[in-house]
PDB file of C-alpha atoms in Angstrom:
ATOM      1  CA  GLU A   1     101.295  25.698  66.109  1.00  0.00           C
ATOM      2  CA  ALA A   2      98.377  24.280  64.331  1.00  0.00           C
ATOM      3  CA  GLN A   3      98.990  24.335  60.614  1.00  0.00           C
ATOM      4  CA  VAL A   4      98.406  22.923  57.230  1.00  0.00           C
ATOM      5  CA  THR A   5     101.626  22.774  55.150  1.00  0.00           C
ATOM      6  CA  GLN A   6     101.650  22.640  51.296  1.00  0.00           C
ATOM      7  CA  ASN A   7     104.583  22.205  49.092  1.00  0.00           C
ATOM      8  CA  PRO A   8     105.657  23.604  46.796  1.00  0.00           C
ATOM      9  CA  ARG A   9     104.356  27.111  46.913  1.00  0.00           C
ATOM     10  CA  TYR A  10     105.128  27.826  43.334  1.00  0.00           C
ATOM     11  CA  LEU A  11     105.585  25.289  40.402  1.00  0.00           C
ATOM     12  CA  ILE A  12     106.063  25.748  36.742  1.00  0.00           C
ATOM     13  CA  THR A  13     105.964  22.499  34.731  1.00  0.00           C
ATOM     14  CA  VAL A  14     105.524  21.171  31.290  1.00  0.00           C
ATOM     15  CA  THR A  15     102.570  19.380  29.790  1.00  0.00           C
ATOM     16  CA  GLY A  16     102.514  15.742  30.603  1.00  0.00           C
ATOM     17  CA  LYS A  17     105.147  15.637  33.263  1.00  0.00           C
ATOM     18  CA  LYS A  18     103.706  13.967  36.468  1.00  0.00           C
ATOM     19  CA  LEU A  19     103.818  16.056  39.606  1.00  0.00           C
ATOM     20  CA  THR A  20     102.804  15.765  43.227  1.00  0.00           C
ATOM     21  CA  VAL A  21     101.808  18.617  45.570  1.00  0.00           C
ATOM     22  CA  THR A  22     102.103  17.542  49.170  1.00  0.00           C
ATOM     23  CA  CYS A  23      99.771  18.552  52.038  1.00  0.00           C
ATOM     24  CA  SER A  24     100.302  17.712  55.718  1.00  0.00           C
ATOM     25  CA  GLN A  25      98.363  18.829  58.828  1.00  0.00           C
ATOM     26  CA  ASN A  26      99.292  18.560  62.495  1.00  0.00           C
ATOM     27  CA  MET A  27      95.820  18.852  64.069  1.00  0.00           C
ATOM     28  CA  ASN A  28      94.713  15.209  63.708  1.00  0.00           C
ATOM     29  CA  HIS A  29      91.871  16.278  61.577  1.00  0.00           C
ATOM     30  CA  GLU A  30      89.707  13.581  59.934  1.00  0.00           C
ATOM     31  CA  TYR A  31      88.511  15.661  57.041  1.00  0.00           C
ATOM     32  CA  MET A  32      91.008  16.846  54.263  1.00  0.00           C
ATOM     33  CA  SER A  33      90.296  18.345  50.838  1.00  0.00           C
ATOM     34  CA  TRP A  34      91.874  19.869  47.833  1.00  0.00           C
ATOM     35  CA  TYR A  35      90.551  22.900  46.037  1.00  0.00           C
ATOM     36  CA  ARG A  36      91.490  24.899  42.991  1.00  0.00           C
ATOM     37  CA  GLN A  37      90.705  28.569  42.719  1.00  0.00           C
ATOM     38  CA  ASP A  38      90.376  30.319  39.395  1.00  0.00           C
ATOM     39  CA  PRO A  39      89.341  33.942  38.869  1.00  0.00           C
ATOM     40  CA  GLY A  40      85.598  34.467  39.017  1.00  0.00           C
ATOM     41  CA  LEU A  41      84.954  30.716  39.844  1.00  0.00           C
ATOM     42  CA  GLY A  42      85.666  30.694  43.582  1.00  0.00           C
ATOM     43  CA  LEU A  43      86.911  27.600  45.335  1.00  0.00           C
ATOM     44  CA  ARG A  44      86.060  24.406  43.685  1.00  0.00           C
ATOM     45  CA  GLN A  45      86.613  21.089  45.414  1.00  0.00           C
ATOM     46  CA  ILE A  46      88.732  18.490  43.568  1.00  0.00           C
ATOM     47  CA  TYR A  47      88.895  15.626  46.018  1.00  0.00           C
ATOM     48  CA  TYR A  48      88.171  15.115  49.677  1.00  0.00           C
ATOM     49  CA  SER A  49      88.883  12.484  52.352  1.00  0.00           C
ATOM     50  CA  MET A  50      86.776  11.809  55.389  1.00  0.00           C
ATOM     51  CA  ASN A  51      89.536   9.581  57.025  1.00  0.00           C
ATOM     52  CA  VAL A  52      92.418   7.272  56.247  1.00  0.00           C
ATOM     53  CA  GLU A  53      91.800   5.240  53.062  1.00  0.00           C
ATOM     54  CA  VAL A  54      88.534   7.090  52.467  1.00  0.00           C
ATOM     55  CA  THR A  55      88.502   9.434  49.551  1.00  0.00           C
ATOM     56  CA  ASP A  56      85.925  10.770  47.195  1.00  0.00           C
ATOM     57  CA  LYS A  57      85.515  13.007  44.173  1.00  0.00           C
ATOM     58  CA  GLY A  58      84.622  16.582  44.545  1.00  0.00           C
ATOM     59  CA  ASP A  59      83.195  18.787  41.878  1.00  0.00           C
ATOM     60  CA  VAL A  60      86.216  18.959  39.506  1.00  0.00           C
ATOM     61  CA  PRO A  61      88.212  15.617  39.977  1.00  0.00           C
ATOM     62  CA  GLU A  62      89.121  15.012  36.242  1.00  0.00           C
ATOM     63  CA  GLY A  63      92.888  14.852  35.702  1.00  0.00           C
ATOM     64  CA  TYR A  64      93.687  14.522  39.485  1.00  0.00           C
ATOM     65  CA  LYS A  65      94.380  11.665  41.885  1.00  0.00           C
ATOM     66  CA  VAL A  66      94.701  11.718  45.719  1.00  0.00           C
ATOM     67  CA  SER A  67      95.666   9.231  48.388  1.00  0.00           C
ATOM     68  CA  ARG A  68      95.269   9.091  52.171  1.00  0.00           C
ATOM     69  CA  LYS A  69      97.481   6.506  53.596  1.00  0.00           C
ATOM     70  CA  GLU A  70      98.176   8.460  56.821  1.00  0.00           C
ATOM     71  CA  LYS A  71      95.790  10.744  58.715  1.00  0.00           C
ATOM     72  CA  ARG A  72      98.166  13.746  58.461  1.00  0.00           C
ATOM     73  CA  ASN A  73      99.024  13.604  54.701  1.00  0.00           C
ATOM     74  CA  PHE A  74      96.839  14.167  51.568  1.00  0.00           C
ATOM     75  CA  PRO A  75      99.011  14.469  48.467  1.00  0.00           C
ATOM     76  CA  LEU A  76      97.519  15.712  45.219  1.00  0.00           C
ATOM     77  CA  ILE A  77      98.834  13.954  42.143  1.00  0.00           C
ATOM     78  CA  LEU A  78      98.608  15.233  38.508  1.00  0.00           C
ATOM     79  CA  GLU A  79      99.535  12.266  36.320  1.00  0.00           C
ATOM     80  CA  SER A  80      99.600  14.112  33.107  1.00  0.00           C
ATOM     81  CA  PRO A  81      99.233  17.869  33.672  1.00  0.00           C
ATOM     82  CA  SER A  82      97.743  20.093  31.025  1.00  0.00           C
ATOM     83  CA  PRO A  83      97.500  23.791  30.678  1.00  0.00           C
ATOM     84  CA  ASN A  84      93.846  23.984  31.833  1.00  0.00           C
ATOM     85  CA  GLN A  85      95.160  22.806  35.210  1.00  0.00           C
ATOM     86  CA  THR A  86      97.051  25.964  35.623  1.00  0.00           C
ATOM     87  CA  SER A  87      95.503  27.367  38.829  1.00  0.00           C
ATOM     88  CA  LEU A  88      95.977  28.204  42.537  1.00  0.00           C
ATOM     89  CA  TYR A  89      95.543  25.182  44.589  1.00  0.00           C
ATOM     90  CA  PHE A  90      94.660  24.880  48.352  1.00  0.00           C
ATOM     91  CA  CYS A  91      94.674  22.015  50.744  1.00  0.00           C
ATOM     92  CA  ALA A  92      92.401  22.254  53.719  1.00  0.00           C
ATOM     93  CA  SER A  93      91.626  20.233  56.787  1.00  0.00           C
ATOM     94  CA  SER A  94      88.874  20.303  59.420  1.00  0.00           C
ATOM     95  CA  SER A  95      87.410  18.308  62.242  1.00  0.00           C
ATOM     96  CA  GLN A  96      84.087  16.667  62.064  1.00  0.00           C
ATOM     97  CA  GLN A  97      81.976  17.331  65.190  1.00  0.00           C
ATOM     98  CA  GLY A  98      78.297  16.970  65.880  1.00  0.00           C
ATOM     99  CA  GLY A  99      77.538  15.824  62.358  1.00  0.00           C
ATOM    100  CA  GLY A 100      79.092  18.819  60.617  1.00  0.00           C
ATOM    101  CA  ASN A 101      82.389  20.393  59.771  1.00  0.00           C
ATOM    102  CA  THR A 102      84.093  22.847  61.968  1.00  0.00           C
ATOM    103  CA  GLU A 103      86.529  25.518  60.812  1.00  0.00           C
ATOM    104  CA  ALA A 104      88.616  24.576  57.717  1.00  0.00           C
ATOM    105  CA  PHE A 105      92.261  25.389  58.042  1.00  0.00           C
ATOM    106  CA  PHE A 106      93.962  26.169  54.688  1.00  0.00           C
ATOM    107  CA  GLY A 107      97.520  25.672  53.551  1.00  0.00           C
ATOM    108  CA  GLN A 108      99.446  28.554  51.993  1.00  0.00           C
ATOM    109  CA  GLY A 109      98.451  27.648  48.473  1.00  0.00           C
ATOM    110  CA  THR A 110     100.432  26.257  45.469  1.00  0.00           C
ATOM    111  CA  ARG A 111     100.488  28.346  42.357  1.00  0.00           C
ATOM    112  CA  LEU A 112     100.780  25.863  39.483  1.00  0.00           C
ATOM    113  CA  THR A 113     101.578  26.886  35.922  1.00  0.00           C
ATOM    114  CA  VAL A 114     101.544  24.211  33.231  1.00  0.00           C
ATOM    115  CA  VAL A 115     103.056  25.206  29.838  1.00  0.00           C
TER     116      VAL A 115
ATOM    117  CA  GLN B   1      71.211  27.532  40.175  1.00  0.00           C
ATOM    118  CA  LYS B   2      74.393  27.474  42.173  1.00  0.00           C
ATOM    119  CA  GLU B   3      74.252  25.849  45.569  1.00  0.00           C
ATOM    120  CA  VAL B   4      75.767  28.907  47.294  1.00  0.00           C
ATOM    121  CA  GLU B   5      75.433  32.327  45.621  1.00  0.00           C
ATOM    122  CA  GLN B   6      77.098  35.611  46.423  1.00  0.00           C
ATOM    123  CA  ASN B   7      77.120  38.922  44.614  1.00  0.00           C
ATOM    124  CA  SER B   8      80.615  39.155  43.118  1.00  0.00           C
ATOM    125  CA  GLY B   9      80.840  42.852  43.641  1.00  0.00           C
ATOM    126  CA  PRO B  10      82.929  44.880  44.016  1.00  0.00           C
ATOM    127  CA  LEU B  11      81.060  46.410  46.953  1.00  0.00           C
ATOM    128  CA  SER B  12      82.438  49.829  47.718  1.00  0.00           C
ATOM    129  CA  VAL B  13      81.900  51.185  51.310  1.00  0.00           C
ATOM    130  CA  PRO B  14      83.243  54.423  52.893  1.00  0.00           C
ATOM    131  CA  GLU B  15      85.584  53.895  55.841  1.00  0.00           C
ATOM    132  CA  GLY B  16      83.700  53.888  59.104  1.00  0.00           C
ATOM    133  CA  ALA B  17      80.484  52.652  57.493  1.00  0.00           C
ATOM    134  CA  ILE B  18      78.696  49.334  57.739  1.00  0.00           C
ATOM    135  CA  ALA B  19      79.530  46.738  55.026  1.00  0.00           C
ATOM    136  CA  SER B  20      76.785  44.178  54.412  1.00  0.00           C
ATOM    137  CA  LEU B  21      77.564  40.993  52.583  1.00  0.00           C
ATOM    138  CA  ASN B  22      74.913  38.411  51.592  1.00  0.00           C
ATOM    139  CA  CYS B  23      74.902  34.782  50.661  1.00  0.00           C
ATOM    140  CA  THR B  24      71.990  32.433  49.706  1.00  0.00           C
ATOM    141  CA  TYR B  25      72.039  28.696  49.560  1.00  0.00           C
ATOM    142  CA  SER B  26      69.842  26.072  48.067  1.00  0.00           C
ATOM    143  CA  ASP B  27      70.104  23.048  50.351  1.00  0.00           C
ATOM    144  CA  ARG B  28      67.498  23.476  53.002  1.00  0.00           C
ATOM    145  CA  GLY B  29      69.114  20.775  55.167  1.00  0.00           C
ATOM    146  CA  SER B  30      72.362  22.716  55.506  1.00  0.00           C
ATOM    147  CA  GLN B  31      73.443  23.091  59.124  1.00  0.00           C
ATOM    148  CA  SER B  32      76.768  24.985  59.247  1.00  0.00           C
ATOM    149  CA  PHE B  33      77.688  28.337  57.738  1.00  0.00           C
ATOM    150  CA  PHE B  34      81.016  30.013  57.547  1.00  0.00           C
ATOM    151  CA  TRP B  35      82.418  33.399  56.457  1.00  0.00           C
ATOM    152  CA  TYR B  36      86.015  33.508  55.238  1.00  0.00           C
ATOM    153  CA  ARG B  37      88.105  36.578  54.306  1.00  0.00           C
ATOM    154  CA  GLN B  38      90.731  36.208  51.528  1.00  0.00           C
ATOM    155  CA  TYR B  39      93.334  38.680  50.518  1.00  0.00           C
ATOM    156  CA  SER B  40      94.585  38.431  46.948  1.00  0.00           C
ATOM    157  CA  GLY B  41      96.820  35.431  46.454  1.00  0.00           C
ATOM    158  CA  LYS B  42      96.500  34.366  50.119  1.00  0.00           C
ATOM    159  CA  SER B  43      94.676  31.523  51.872  1.00  0.00           C
ATOM    160  CA  PRO B  44      91.112  31.993  53.111  1.00  0.00           C
ATOM    161  CA  GLU B  45      90.919  32.671  56.797  1.00  0.00           C
ATOM    162  CA  LEU B  46      87.891  32.096  59.007  1.00  0.00           C
ATOM    163  CA  ILE B  47      86.062  35.181  60.289  1.00  0.00           C
ATOM    164  CA  MET B  48      82.956  33.603  61.793  1.00  0.00           C
ATOM    165  CA  PHE B  49      80.781  30.516  61.801  1.00  0.00           C
ATOM    166  CA  ILE B  50      77.086  30.276  62.611  1.00  0.00           C
ATOM    167  CA  TYR B  51      74.864  27.227  63.188  1.00  0.00           C
ATOM    168  CA  SER B  52      71.627  28.633  64.626  1.00  0.00           C
ATOM    169  CA  ASN B  53      69.063  31.105  63.303  1.00  0.00           C
ATOM    170  CA  GLY B  54      69.559  34.662  64.456  1.00  0.00           C
ATOM    171  CA  ASP B  55      72.571  36.922  65.064  1.00  0.00           C
ATOM    172  CA  LYS B  56      76.065  36.117  66.262  1.00  0.00           C
ATOM    173  CA  GLU B  57      78.416  38.948  67.098  1.00  0.00           C
ATOM    174  CA  ASP B  58      82.220  38.909  67.326  1.00  0.00           C
ATOM    175  CA  GLY B  59      83.856  42.319  67.683  1.00  0.00           C
ATOM    176  CA  ARG B  60      83.019  44.420  64.627  1.00  0.00           C
ATOM    177  CA  PHE B  61      81.537  41.368  62.773  1.00  0.00           C
ATOM    178  CA  THR B  62      77.975  40.090  63.038  1.00  0.00           C
ATOM    179  CA  ALA B  63      76.750  37.025  61.137  1.00  0.00           C
ATOM    180  CA  GLN B  64      73.000  36.615  60.642  1.00  0.00           C
ATOM    181  CA  LEU B  65      71.422  33.322  59.642  1.00  0.00           C
ATOM    182  CA  ASN B  66      67.772  32.893  58.389  1.00  0.00           C
ATOM    183  CA  LYS B  67      67.193  29.198  57.639  1.00  0.00           C
ATOM    184  CA  ALA B  68      63.581  29.765  56.523  1.00  0.00           C
ATOM    185  CA  SER B  69      64.790  32.216  53.875  1.00  0.00           C
ATOM    186  CA  GLN B  70      67.943  30.304  53.189  1.00  0.00           C
ATOM    187  CA  TYR B  71      70.391  33.229  53.548  1.00  0.00           C
ATOM    188  CA  VAL B  72      73.260  34.211  55.684  1.00  0.00           C
ATOM    189  CA  SER B  73      74.752  37.605  55.876  1.00  0.00           C
ATOM    190  CA  LEU B  74      77.867  39.288  57.361  1.00  0.00           C
ATOM    191  CA  LEU B  75      77.887  42.804  58.667  1.00  0.00           C
ATOM    192  CA  ILE B  76      81.111  44.571  59.278  1.00  0.00           C
ATOM    193  CA  ARG B  77      80.764  47.696  61.470  1.00  0.00           C
ATOM    194  CA  ASP B  78      83.256  50.643  61.436  1.00  0.00           C
ATOM    195  CA  SER B  79      84.754  49.399  58.257  1.00  0.00           C
ATOM    196  CA  GLN B  80      88.537  49.820  57.852  1.00  0.00           C
ATOM    197  CA  PRO B  81      90.658  49.885  54.759  1.00  0.00           C
ATOM    198  CA  SER B  82      92.236  46.673  55.993  1.00  0.00           C
ATOM    199  CA  ASP B  83      88.831  44.996  55.607  1.00  0.00           C
ATOM    200  CA  SER B  84      89.289  45.349  51.745  1.00  0.00           C
ATOM    201  CA  ALA B  85      89.322  41.715  50.684  1.00  0.00           C
ATOM    202  CA  THR B  86      87.128  39.035  49.060  1.00  0.00           C
ATOM    203  CA  TYR B  87      84.613  37.492  51.456  1.00  0.00           C
ATOM    204  CA  LEU B  88      83.743  33.843  50.852  1.00  0.00           C
ATOM    205  CA  CYS B  89      80.516  32.259  52.128  1.00  0.00           C
ATOM    206  CA  ALA B  90      80.787  28.511  52.792  1.00  0.00           C
ATOM    207  CA  VAL B  91      77.830  26.091  53.610  1.00  0.00           C
ATOM    208  CA  GLY B  92      78.276  22.667  55.137  1.00  0.00           C
ATOM    209  CA  ARG B  93      76.454  19.959  53.254  1.00  0.00           C
ATOM    210  CA  ARG B  94      74.917  17.632  55.846  1.00  0.00           C
ATOM    211  CA  SER B  95      75.229  14.475  53.766  1.00  0.00           C
ATOM    212  CA  ASN B  96      78.982  14.272  53.442  1.00  0.00           C
ATOM    213  CA  TYR B  97      80.554  17.112  55.381  1.00  0.00           C
ATOM    214  CA  GLN B  98      81.462  18.891  52.175  1.00  0.00           C
ATOM    215  CA  LEU B  99      81.848  22.598  52.351  1.00  0.00           C
ATOM    216  CA  ILE B 100      80.212  24.336  49.346  1.00  0.00           C
ATOM    217  CA  TRP B 101      81.667  27.655  48.564  1.00  0.00           C
ATOM    218  CA  GLY B 102      80.274  30.836  47.011  1.00  0.00           C
ATOM    219  CA  ALA B 103      82.424  32.653  44.420  1.00  0.00           C
ATOM    220  CA  GLY B 104      83.039  35.454  46.933  1.00  0.00           C
ATOM    221  CA  THR B 105      82.189  39.218  47.170  1.00  0.00           C
ATOM    222  CA  LYS B 106      84.990  41.615  46.728  1.00  0.00           C
ATOM    223  CA  LEU B 107      84.787  44.452  49.248  1.00  0.00           C
ATOM    224  CA  ILE B 108      86.480  47.739  48.853  1.00  0.00           C
ATOM    225  CA  ILE B 109      86.659  50.163  51.851  1.00  0.00           C
ATOM    226  CA  LYS B 110      87.366  53.687  50.621  1.00  0.00           C
ATOM    227  CA  PRO B 111      89.397  55.905  53.002  1.00  0.00           C
TER     228      PRO B 111
END
């Protein structure tokens, strides 16, 4: 079954304690990205990766890091989380065909609370 | 101006009627357009994509694209209460494959 798997689904942490949210896809997609979703603001892209070892900032990258050492995995790292990073996070992957993106497949989401 | 704009709603439509959702975008070079449905707290799921001007139909859903006017719309015929959700418009940026998302329109289907 084609899927994007995020873990954990829910996380409560304290300010400053480093955390990693994992994301893995089994569709051999080149393109992966991380979004955060906040009420009234829609999906905002944090980072994206067009292939292994190729990552770039999205619209709201401050306070986040990513890596893409393997095609299937794209972890999101918060080195020193702050309360303003409390949000619902989604990982997504898609294939690049014909010069454009095809359907984006989303993970189940990670609801992060930083206290 | 936001790159992709949607009316946030809520849009209230009687059951059985046609729901019309609209989206405008600013990048004239955009080539791929997507409509996603998202239930509260859940992941977005793809409803339709459209690449060419005109209409594209899939069951009760029709996507309409007008590149000259830079808008894309989604029509839902015979609306059902289960269609109540937030509908997200996404536009593919040609330069780097990024998907740019609208903030979504909340649709409520009244029984």
